[in-house]
Short mmCIF file of C-alpha atoms and ligand atoms in Angstrom, two decimals:
data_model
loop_
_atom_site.label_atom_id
_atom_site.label_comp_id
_atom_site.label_asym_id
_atom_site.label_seq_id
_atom_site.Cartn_x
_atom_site.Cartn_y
_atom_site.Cartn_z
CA UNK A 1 -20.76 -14.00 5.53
CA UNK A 2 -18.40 -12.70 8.34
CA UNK A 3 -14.35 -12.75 7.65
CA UNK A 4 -11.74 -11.81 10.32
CA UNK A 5 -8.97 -10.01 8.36
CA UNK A 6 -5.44 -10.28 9.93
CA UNK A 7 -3.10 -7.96 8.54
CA UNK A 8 0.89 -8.01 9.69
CA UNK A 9 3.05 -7.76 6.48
CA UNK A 10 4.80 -4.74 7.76
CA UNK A 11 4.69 -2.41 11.14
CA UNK A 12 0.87 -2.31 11.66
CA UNK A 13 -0.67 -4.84 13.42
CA UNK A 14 -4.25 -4.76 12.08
CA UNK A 15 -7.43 -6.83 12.56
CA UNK A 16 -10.87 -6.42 10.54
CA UNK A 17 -14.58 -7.53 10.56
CA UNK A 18 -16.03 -7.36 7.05
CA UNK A 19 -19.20 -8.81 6.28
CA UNK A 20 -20.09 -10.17 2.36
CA UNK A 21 -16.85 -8.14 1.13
CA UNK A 22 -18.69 -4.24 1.53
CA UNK A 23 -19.55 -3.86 4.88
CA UNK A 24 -16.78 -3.02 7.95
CA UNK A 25 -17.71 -3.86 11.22
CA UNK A 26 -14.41 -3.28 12.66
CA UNK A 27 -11.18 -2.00 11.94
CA UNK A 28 -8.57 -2.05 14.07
CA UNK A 29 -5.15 -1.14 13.66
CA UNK A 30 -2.08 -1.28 16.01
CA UNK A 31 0.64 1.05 14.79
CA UNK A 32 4.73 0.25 15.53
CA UNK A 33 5.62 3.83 14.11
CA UNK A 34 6.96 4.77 17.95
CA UNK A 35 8.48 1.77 18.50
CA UNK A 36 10.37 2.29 15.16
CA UNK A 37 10.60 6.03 15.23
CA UNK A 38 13.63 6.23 16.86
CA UNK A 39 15.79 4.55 14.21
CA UNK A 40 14.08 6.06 11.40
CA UNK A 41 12.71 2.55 9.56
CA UNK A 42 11.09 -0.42 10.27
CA UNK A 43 13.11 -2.63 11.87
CA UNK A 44 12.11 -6.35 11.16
CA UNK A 45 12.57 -7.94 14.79
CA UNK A 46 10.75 -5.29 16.59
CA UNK A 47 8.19 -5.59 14.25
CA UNK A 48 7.62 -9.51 14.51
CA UNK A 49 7.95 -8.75 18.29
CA UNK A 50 5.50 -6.32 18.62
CA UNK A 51 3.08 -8.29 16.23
CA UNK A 52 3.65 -11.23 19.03
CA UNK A 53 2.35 -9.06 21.54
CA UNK A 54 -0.33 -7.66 20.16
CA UNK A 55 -2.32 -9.37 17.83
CA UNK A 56 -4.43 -11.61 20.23
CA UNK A 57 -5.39 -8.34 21.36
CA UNK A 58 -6.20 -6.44 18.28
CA UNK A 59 -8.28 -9.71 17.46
CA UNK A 60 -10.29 -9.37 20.38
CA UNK A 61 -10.89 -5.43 19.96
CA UNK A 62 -11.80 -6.07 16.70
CA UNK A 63 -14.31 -8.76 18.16
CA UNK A 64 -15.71 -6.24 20.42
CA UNK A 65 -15.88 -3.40 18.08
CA UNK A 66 -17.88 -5.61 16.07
CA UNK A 67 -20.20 -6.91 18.65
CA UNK A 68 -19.03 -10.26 17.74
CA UNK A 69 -17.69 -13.24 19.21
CA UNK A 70 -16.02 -16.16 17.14
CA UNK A 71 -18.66 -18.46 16.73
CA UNK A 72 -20.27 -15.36 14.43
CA UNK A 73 -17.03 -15.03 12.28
CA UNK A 74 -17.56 -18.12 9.23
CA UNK A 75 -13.51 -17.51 7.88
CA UNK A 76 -10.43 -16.02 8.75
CA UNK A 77 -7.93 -14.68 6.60
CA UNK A 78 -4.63 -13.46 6.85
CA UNK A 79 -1.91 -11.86 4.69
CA UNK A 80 0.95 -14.40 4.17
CA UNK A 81 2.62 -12.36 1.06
CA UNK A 82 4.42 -9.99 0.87
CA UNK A 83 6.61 -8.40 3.27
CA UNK A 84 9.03 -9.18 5.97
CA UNK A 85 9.28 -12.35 7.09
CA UNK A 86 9.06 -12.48 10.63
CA UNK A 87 6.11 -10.13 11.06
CA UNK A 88 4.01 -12.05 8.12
CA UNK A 89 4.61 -15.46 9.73
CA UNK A 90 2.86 -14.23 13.39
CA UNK A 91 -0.35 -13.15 11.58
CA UNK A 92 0.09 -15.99 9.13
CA UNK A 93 0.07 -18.58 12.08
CA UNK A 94 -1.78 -16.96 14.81
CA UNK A 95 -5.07 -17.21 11.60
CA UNK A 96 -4.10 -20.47 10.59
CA UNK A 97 -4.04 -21.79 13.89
CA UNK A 98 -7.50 -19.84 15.28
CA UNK A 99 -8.89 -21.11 11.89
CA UNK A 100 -7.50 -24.97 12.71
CA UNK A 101 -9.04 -24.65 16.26
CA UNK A 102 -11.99 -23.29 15.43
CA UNK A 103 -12.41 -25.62 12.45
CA UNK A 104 -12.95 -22.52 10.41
CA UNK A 105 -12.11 -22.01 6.60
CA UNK A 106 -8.44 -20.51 5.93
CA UNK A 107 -7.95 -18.15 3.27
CA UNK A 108 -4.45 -16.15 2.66
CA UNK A 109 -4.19 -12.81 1.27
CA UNK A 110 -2.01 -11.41 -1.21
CA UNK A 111 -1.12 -7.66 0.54
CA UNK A 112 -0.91 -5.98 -2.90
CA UNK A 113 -4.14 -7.27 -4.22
CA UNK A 114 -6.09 -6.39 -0.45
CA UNK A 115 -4.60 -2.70 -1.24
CA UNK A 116 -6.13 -2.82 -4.69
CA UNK A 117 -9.10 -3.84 -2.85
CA UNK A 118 -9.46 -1.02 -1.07
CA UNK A 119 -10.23 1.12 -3.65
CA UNK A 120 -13.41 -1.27 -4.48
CA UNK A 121 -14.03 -0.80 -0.51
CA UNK A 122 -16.50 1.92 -1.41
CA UNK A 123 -17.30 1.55 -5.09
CA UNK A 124 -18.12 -1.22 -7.89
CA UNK A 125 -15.39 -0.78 -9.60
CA UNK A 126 -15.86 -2.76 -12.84
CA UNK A 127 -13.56 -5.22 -14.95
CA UNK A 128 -11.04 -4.66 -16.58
CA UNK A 129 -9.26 -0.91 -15.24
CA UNK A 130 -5.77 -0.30 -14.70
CA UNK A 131 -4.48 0.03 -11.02
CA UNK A 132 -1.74 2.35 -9.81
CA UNK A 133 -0.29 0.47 -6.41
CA UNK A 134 1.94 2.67 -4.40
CA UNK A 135 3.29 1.96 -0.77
CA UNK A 136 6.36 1.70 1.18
CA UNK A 137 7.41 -1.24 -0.57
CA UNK A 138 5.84 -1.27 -4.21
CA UNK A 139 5.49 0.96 -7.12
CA UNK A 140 3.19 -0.94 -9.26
CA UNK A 141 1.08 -0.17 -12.80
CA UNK A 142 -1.36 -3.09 -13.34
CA UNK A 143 -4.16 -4.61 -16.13
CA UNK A 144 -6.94 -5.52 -13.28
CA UNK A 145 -8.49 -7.83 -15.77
CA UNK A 146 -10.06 -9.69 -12.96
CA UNK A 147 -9.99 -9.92 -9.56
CA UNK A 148 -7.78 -12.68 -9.64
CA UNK A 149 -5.94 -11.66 -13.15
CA UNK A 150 -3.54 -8.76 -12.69
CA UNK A 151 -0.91 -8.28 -15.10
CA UNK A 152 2.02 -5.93 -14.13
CA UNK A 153 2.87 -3.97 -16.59
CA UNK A 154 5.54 -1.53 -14.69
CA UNK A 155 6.97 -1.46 -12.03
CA UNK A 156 9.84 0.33 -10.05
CA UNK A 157 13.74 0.07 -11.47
CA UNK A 158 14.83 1.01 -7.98
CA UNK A 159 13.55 2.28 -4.92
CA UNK A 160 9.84 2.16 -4.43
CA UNK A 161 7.95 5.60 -4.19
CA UNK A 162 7.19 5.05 -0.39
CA UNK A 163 10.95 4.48 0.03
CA UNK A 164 12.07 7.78 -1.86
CA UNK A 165 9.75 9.72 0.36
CA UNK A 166 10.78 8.11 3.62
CA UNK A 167 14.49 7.97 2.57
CA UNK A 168 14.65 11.98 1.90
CA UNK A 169 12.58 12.90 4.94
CA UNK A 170 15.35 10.97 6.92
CA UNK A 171 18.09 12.95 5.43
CA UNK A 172 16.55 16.09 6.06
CA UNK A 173 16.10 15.04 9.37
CA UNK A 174 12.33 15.52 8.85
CA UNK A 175 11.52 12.39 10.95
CA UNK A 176 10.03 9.29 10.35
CA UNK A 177 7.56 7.78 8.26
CA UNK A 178 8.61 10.54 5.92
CA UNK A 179 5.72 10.35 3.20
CA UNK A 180 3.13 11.98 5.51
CA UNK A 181 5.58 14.55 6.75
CA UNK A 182 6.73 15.63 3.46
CA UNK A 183 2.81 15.89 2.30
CA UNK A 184 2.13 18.04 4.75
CA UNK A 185 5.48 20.28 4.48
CA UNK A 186 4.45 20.38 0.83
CA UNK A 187 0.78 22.20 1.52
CA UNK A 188 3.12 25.56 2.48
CA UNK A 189 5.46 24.95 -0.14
CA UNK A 190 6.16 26.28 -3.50
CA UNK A 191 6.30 23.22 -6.28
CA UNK A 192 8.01 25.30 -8.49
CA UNK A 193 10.52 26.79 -6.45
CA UNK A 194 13.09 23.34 -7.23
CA UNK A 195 13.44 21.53 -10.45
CA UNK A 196 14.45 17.66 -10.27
CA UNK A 197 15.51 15.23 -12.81
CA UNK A 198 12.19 13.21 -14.32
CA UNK A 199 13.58 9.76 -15.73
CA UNK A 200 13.78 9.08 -19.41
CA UNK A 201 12.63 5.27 -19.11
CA UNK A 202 11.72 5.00 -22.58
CA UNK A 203 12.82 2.01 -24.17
CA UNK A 204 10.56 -0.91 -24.91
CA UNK A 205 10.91 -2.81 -21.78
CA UNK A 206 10.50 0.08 -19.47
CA UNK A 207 8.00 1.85 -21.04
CA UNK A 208 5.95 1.62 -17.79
CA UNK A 209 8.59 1.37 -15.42
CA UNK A 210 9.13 4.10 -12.77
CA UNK A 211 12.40 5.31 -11.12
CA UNK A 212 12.82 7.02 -7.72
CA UNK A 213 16.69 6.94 -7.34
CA UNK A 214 17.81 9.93 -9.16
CA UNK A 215 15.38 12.00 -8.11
CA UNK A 216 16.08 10.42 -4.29
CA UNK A 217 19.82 11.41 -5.11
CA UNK A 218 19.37 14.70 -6.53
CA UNK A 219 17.14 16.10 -3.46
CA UNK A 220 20.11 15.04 -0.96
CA UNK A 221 22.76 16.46 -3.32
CA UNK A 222 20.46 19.56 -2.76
CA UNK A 223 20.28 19.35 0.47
CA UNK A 224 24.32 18.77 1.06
CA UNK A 225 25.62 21.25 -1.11
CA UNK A 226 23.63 23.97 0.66
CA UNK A 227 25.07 22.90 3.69
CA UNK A 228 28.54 23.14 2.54
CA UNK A 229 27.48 26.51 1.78
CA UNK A 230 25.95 27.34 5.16
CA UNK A 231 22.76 27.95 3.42
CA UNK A 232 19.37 26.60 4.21
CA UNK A 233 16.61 25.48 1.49
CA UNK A 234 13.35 26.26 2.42
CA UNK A 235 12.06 22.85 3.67
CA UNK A 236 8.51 23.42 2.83
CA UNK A 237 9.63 24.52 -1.02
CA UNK A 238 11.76 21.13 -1.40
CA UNK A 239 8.83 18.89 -0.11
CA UNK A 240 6.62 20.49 -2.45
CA UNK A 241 9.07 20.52 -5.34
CA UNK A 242 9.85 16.93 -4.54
CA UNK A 243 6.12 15.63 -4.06
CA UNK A 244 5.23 17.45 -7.29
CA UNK A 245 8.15 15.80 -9.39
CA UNK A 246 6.68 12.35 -7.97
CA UNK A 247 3.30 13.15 -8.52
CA UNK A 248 4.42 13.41 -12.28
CA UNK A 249 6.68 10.14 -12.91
CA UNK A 250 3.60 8.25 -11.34
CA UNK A 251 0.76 10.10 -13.54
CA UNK A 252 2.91 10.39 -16.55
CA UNK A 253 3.35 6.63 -16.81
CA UNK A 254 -0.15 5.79 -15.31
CA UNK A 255 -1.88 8.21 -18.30
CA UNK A 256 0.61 6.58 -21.05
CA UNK A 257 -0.23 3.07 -19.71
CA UNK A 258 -4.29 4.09 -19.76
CA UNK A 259 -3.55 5.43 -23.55
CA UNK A 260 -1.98 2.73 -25.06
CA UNK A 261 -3.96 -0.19 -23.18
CA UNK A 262 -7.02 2.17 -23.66
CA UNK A 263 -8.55 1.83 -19.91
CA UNK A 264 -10.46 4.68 -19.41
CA UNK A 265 -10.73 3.41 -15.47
CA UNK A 266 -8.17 3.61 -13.05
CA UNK A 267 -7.85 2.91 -9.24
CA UNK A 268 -4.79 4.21 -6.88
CA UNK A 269 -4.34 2.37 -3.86
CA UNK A 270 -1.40 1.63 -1.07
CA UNK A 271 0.00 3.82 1.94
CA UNK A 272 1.05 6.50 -1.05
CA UNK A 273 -2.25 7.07 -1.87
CA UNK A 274 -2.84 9.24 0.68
CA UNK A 275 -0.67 11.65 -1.16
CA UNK A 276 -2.41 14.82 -1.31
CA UNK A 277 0.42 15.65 -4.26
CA UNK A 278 -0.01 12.29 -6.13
CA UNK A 279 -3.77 12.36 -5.28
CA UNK A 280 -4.57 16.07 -6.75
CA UNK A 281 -2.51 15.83 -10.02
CA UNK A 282 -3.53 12.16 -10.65
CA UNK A 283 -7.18 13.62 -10.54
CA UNK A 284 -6.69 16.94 -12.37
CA UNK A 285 -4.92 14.17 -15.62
CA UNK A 286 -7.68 12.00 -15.05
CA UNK A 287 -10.41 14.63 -15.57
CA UNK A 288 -8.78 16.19 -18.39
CA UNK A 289 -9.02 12.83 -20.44
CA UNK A 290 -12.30 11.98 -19.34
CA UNK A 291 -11.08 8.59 -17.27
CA UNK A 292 -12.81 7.52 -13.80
CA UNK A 293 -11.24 7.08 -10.84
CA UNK A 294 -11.30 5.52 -7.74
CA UNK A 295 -9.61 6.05 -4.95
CA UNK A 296 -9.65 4.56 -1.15
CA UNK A 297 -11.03 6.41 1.98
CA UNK A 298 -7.78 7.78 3.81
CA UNK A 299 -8.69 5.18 6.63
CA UNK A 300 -8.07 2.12 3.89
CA UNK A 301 -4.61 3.82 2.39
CA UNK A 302 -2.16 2.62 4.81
CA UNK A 303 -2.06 -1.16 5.62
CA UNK A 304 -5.49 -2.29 7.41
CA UNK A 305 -7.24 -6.10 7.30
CA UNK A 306 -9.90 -4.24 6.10
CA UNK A 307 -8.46 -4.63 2.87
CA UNK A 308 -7.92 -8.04 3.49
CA UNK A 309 -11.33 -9.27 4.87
CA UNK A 310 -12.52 -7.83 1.73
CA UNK A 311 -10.44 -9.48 -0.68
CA UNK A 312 -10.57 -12.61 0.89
CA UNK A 313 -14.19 -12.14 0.49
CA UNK A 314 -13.75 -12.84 -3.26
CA UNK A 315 -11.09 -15.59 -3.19
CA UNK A 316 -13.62 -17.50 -0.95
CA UNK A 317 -16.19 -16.90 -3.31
CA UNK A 318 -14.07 -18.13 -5.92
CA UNK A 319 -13.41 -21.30 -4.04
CA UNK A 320 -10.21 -20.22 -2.62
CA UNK A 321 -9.28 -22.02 0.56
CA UNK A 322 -5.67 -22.84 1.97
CA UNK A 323 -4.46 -25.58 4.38
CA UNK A 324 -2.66 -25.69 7.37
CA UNK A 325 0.99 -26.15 5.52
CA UNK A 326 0.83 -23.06 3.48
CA UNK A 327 3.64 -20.55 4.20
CA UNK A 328 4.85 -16.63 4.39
CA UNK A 329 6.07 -15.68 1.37
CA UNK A 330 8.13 -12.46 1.22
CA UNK A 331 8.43 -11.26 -2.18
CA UNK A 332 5.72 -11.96 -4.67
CA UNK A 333 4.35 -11.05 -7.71
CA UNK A 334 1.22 -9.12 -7.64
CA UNK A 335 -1.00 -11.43 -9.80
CA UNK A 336 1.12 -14.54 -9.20
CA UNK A 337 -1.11 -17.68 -7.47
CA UNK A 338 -0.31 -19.67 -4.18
O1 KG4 B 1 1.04 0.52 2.17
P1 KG4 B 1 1.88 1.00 3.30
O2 KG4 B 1 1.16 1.48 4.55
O3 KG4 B 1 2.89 -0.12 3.72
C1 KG4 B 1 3.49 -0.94 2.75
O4 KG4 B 1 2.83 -1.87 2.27
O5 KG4 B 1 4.64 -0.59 2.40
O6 KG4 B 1 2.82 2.17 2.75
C2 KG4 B 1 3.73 2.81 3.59
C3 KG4 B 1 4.38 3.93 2.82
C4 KG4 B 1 5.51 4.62 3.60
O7 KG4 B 1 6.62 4.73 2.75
C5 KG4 B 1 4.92 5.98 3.94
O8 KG4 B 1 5.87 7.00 4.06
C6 KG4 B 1 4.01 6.20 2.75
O9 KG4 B 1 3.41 4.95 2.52
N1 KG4 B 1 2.98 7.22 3.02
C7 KG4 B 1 2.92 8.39 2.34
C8 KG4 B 1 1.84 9.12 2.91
N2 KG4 B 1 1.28 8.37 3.89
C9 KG4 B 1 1.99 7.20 3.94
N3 KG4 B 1 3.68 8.86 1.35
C10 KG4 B 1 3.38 10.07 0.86
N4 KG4 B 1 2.37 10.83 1.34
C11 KG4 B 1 1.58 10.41 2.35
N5 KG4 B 1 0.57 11.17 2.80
ZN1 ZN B 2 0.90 -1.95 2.37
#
């Protein structure tokens, strides 16, 4: 069973091949980032633009990566939830409408739950485990009971993780997306060199809850007071520092959430994955505590259809099909149905 994957929640413009929910035959993704560069974030209505523009041909690479034509593809999917509006509804409606023509089934995609799929991408990871969902948008810990059965058990008080990264690199004037640039400031750094606030978050209803605000706060007051000074901090010591002190909230709640619910499996997944920080120290907790875990191929971190094609895989399987009236949604529960 062939699915075309159409992914356009956010700045990528993505299209995917995936065949019975394991194998990729394409993958093809169209980045905005220097289109959006310039103003340091996304910004919505060059995004739905650019989507416009490209996504008829990111369909047809994706075609011709896969040594496909349509009449091979049996469904097409597409993300319709969530993200911004504008750039969901071109994917949403250029799959709909190549499914309507082609008299094709129609399946739509939750993004969060095609980023928890990429961790399965490459593994059987089995039911229940508890997922750790980090991107520019989300800061998620979740009961996978099922694949269709995900219970959010924390989630972000404020910014999300991806945010907190990209909103400090733009301070610094580090550039944009920040995340990546940070990580890779941070390899030279020194972790220890800076100490920043961890949240308390300990009452009953946040116990799983994560907050990215103070910390956000306290690097620029860090970085503003040494200006006043005239003084400089080492740039490469405050991404480390800052990286590490994320790496912590995250794994901190993540291990507490593992102990209490007693899952002794645990997937990351979302753009922050790719955080060597969040990545090493989520490992190193995991491995002292004996837990498995799963986590995506770099190429599967950020946004892809991959992801998509792949979870759509299972909602088709599971009788999952959507008609021509269903619509973008833009903020969405994880977990919550259509
Ligand atoms: O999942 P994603 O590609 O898009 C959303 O669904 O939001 O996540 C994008 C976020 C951005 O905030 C970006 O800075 C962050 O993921 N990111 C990283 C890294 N690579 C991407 N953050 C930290 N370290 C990285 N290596
Ligand atoms: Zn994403």
């Amino acid at each position: 069973m062939k699915i075309l994957g159409i992914e356009s929640s956010c700045d990528e413009t993505a299209a995917a091949i995936v065949e019975d929910g394991r194998t990729i035959l394409s993958n093809v993704v169209a980045t905005q980032i220097p289109f959006h560069k310039v103003y340091k974030g996304v910004v919505p209505e060059i995004a739905s633009r650019k989507h416009v523009e490209w996504i008829l041909p990111v369909v047809k690479q994706a075609l011709k990566e896969a040594n496909l034509t349509l009449d091979d593809i049996d469904a097409i999917a597409a993300t319709n939830r969530p993200g911004l509006m504008g750039s969901l509804l071109v994917g949403l409606t250029f799959g709909k409408t190549l499914a309507w023509s082609t008299n094709k089934p129609f399946i739509a995609v939750n993004h969060m739950l095609g980023h928890l799929y990429a961790a399965q991408l490459e593994n059987d990871i089995s039911y229940p485990y508890l997922g750790l969902l980090v991107s520019g948008g989300h800061s998620i810990i979740c009961k996978v009971n099922n694949f269709d059965d995900i219970e959010v058990l924390g989630t972000t008080v404020d910014d999300s993780v991806g945010e907190a990264f990209d909103k400090v690199a733009k301070f610094y004037g580090l550039g944009y997306p920040g995340g990546v640039i940070i990580d890779n400031l941070a390899k030279q750094g020194d972790s220890k060199a800076l100490s920043f606030p961890i949240p308390k978050l300990d009452s009953p209803e946040h116990r799983y809850d994560v907050s990215f605000s103070g910390l956000k706060t306290a690097a620029l007051n860090l970085i503003n007071t040494a200006s006043q000074k005239g003084e400089e901090i080492n740039r490469e010591d405050l991404a480390a520092s800052f990286q590490q002190t994320i790496s912590e909230i995250l794994v901190d709640k993540t291990m507490k959430a593992a102990e209490e619910y007693g899952y002794n499996t645990i997937a990351l997944a979302g753009g922050v994955s790719a955080n060597s920080g969040v990545r090493k120290t989520l490992q190193e907790a995991c491995d002292k505590r004996g837990y498995k875990l799963y986590m995506p191929d770099f190429k599967y971190c950020g946004d892809n259809a991959a992801m998509i094609g792949v979870a759509a895989y299972y909602e088709y399987l599971n009788g999952t099909r959507h008609g021509w009236d269903l619509n973008a949604v833009p903020n969405l529960k994880l977990g919550e149905r259509i």
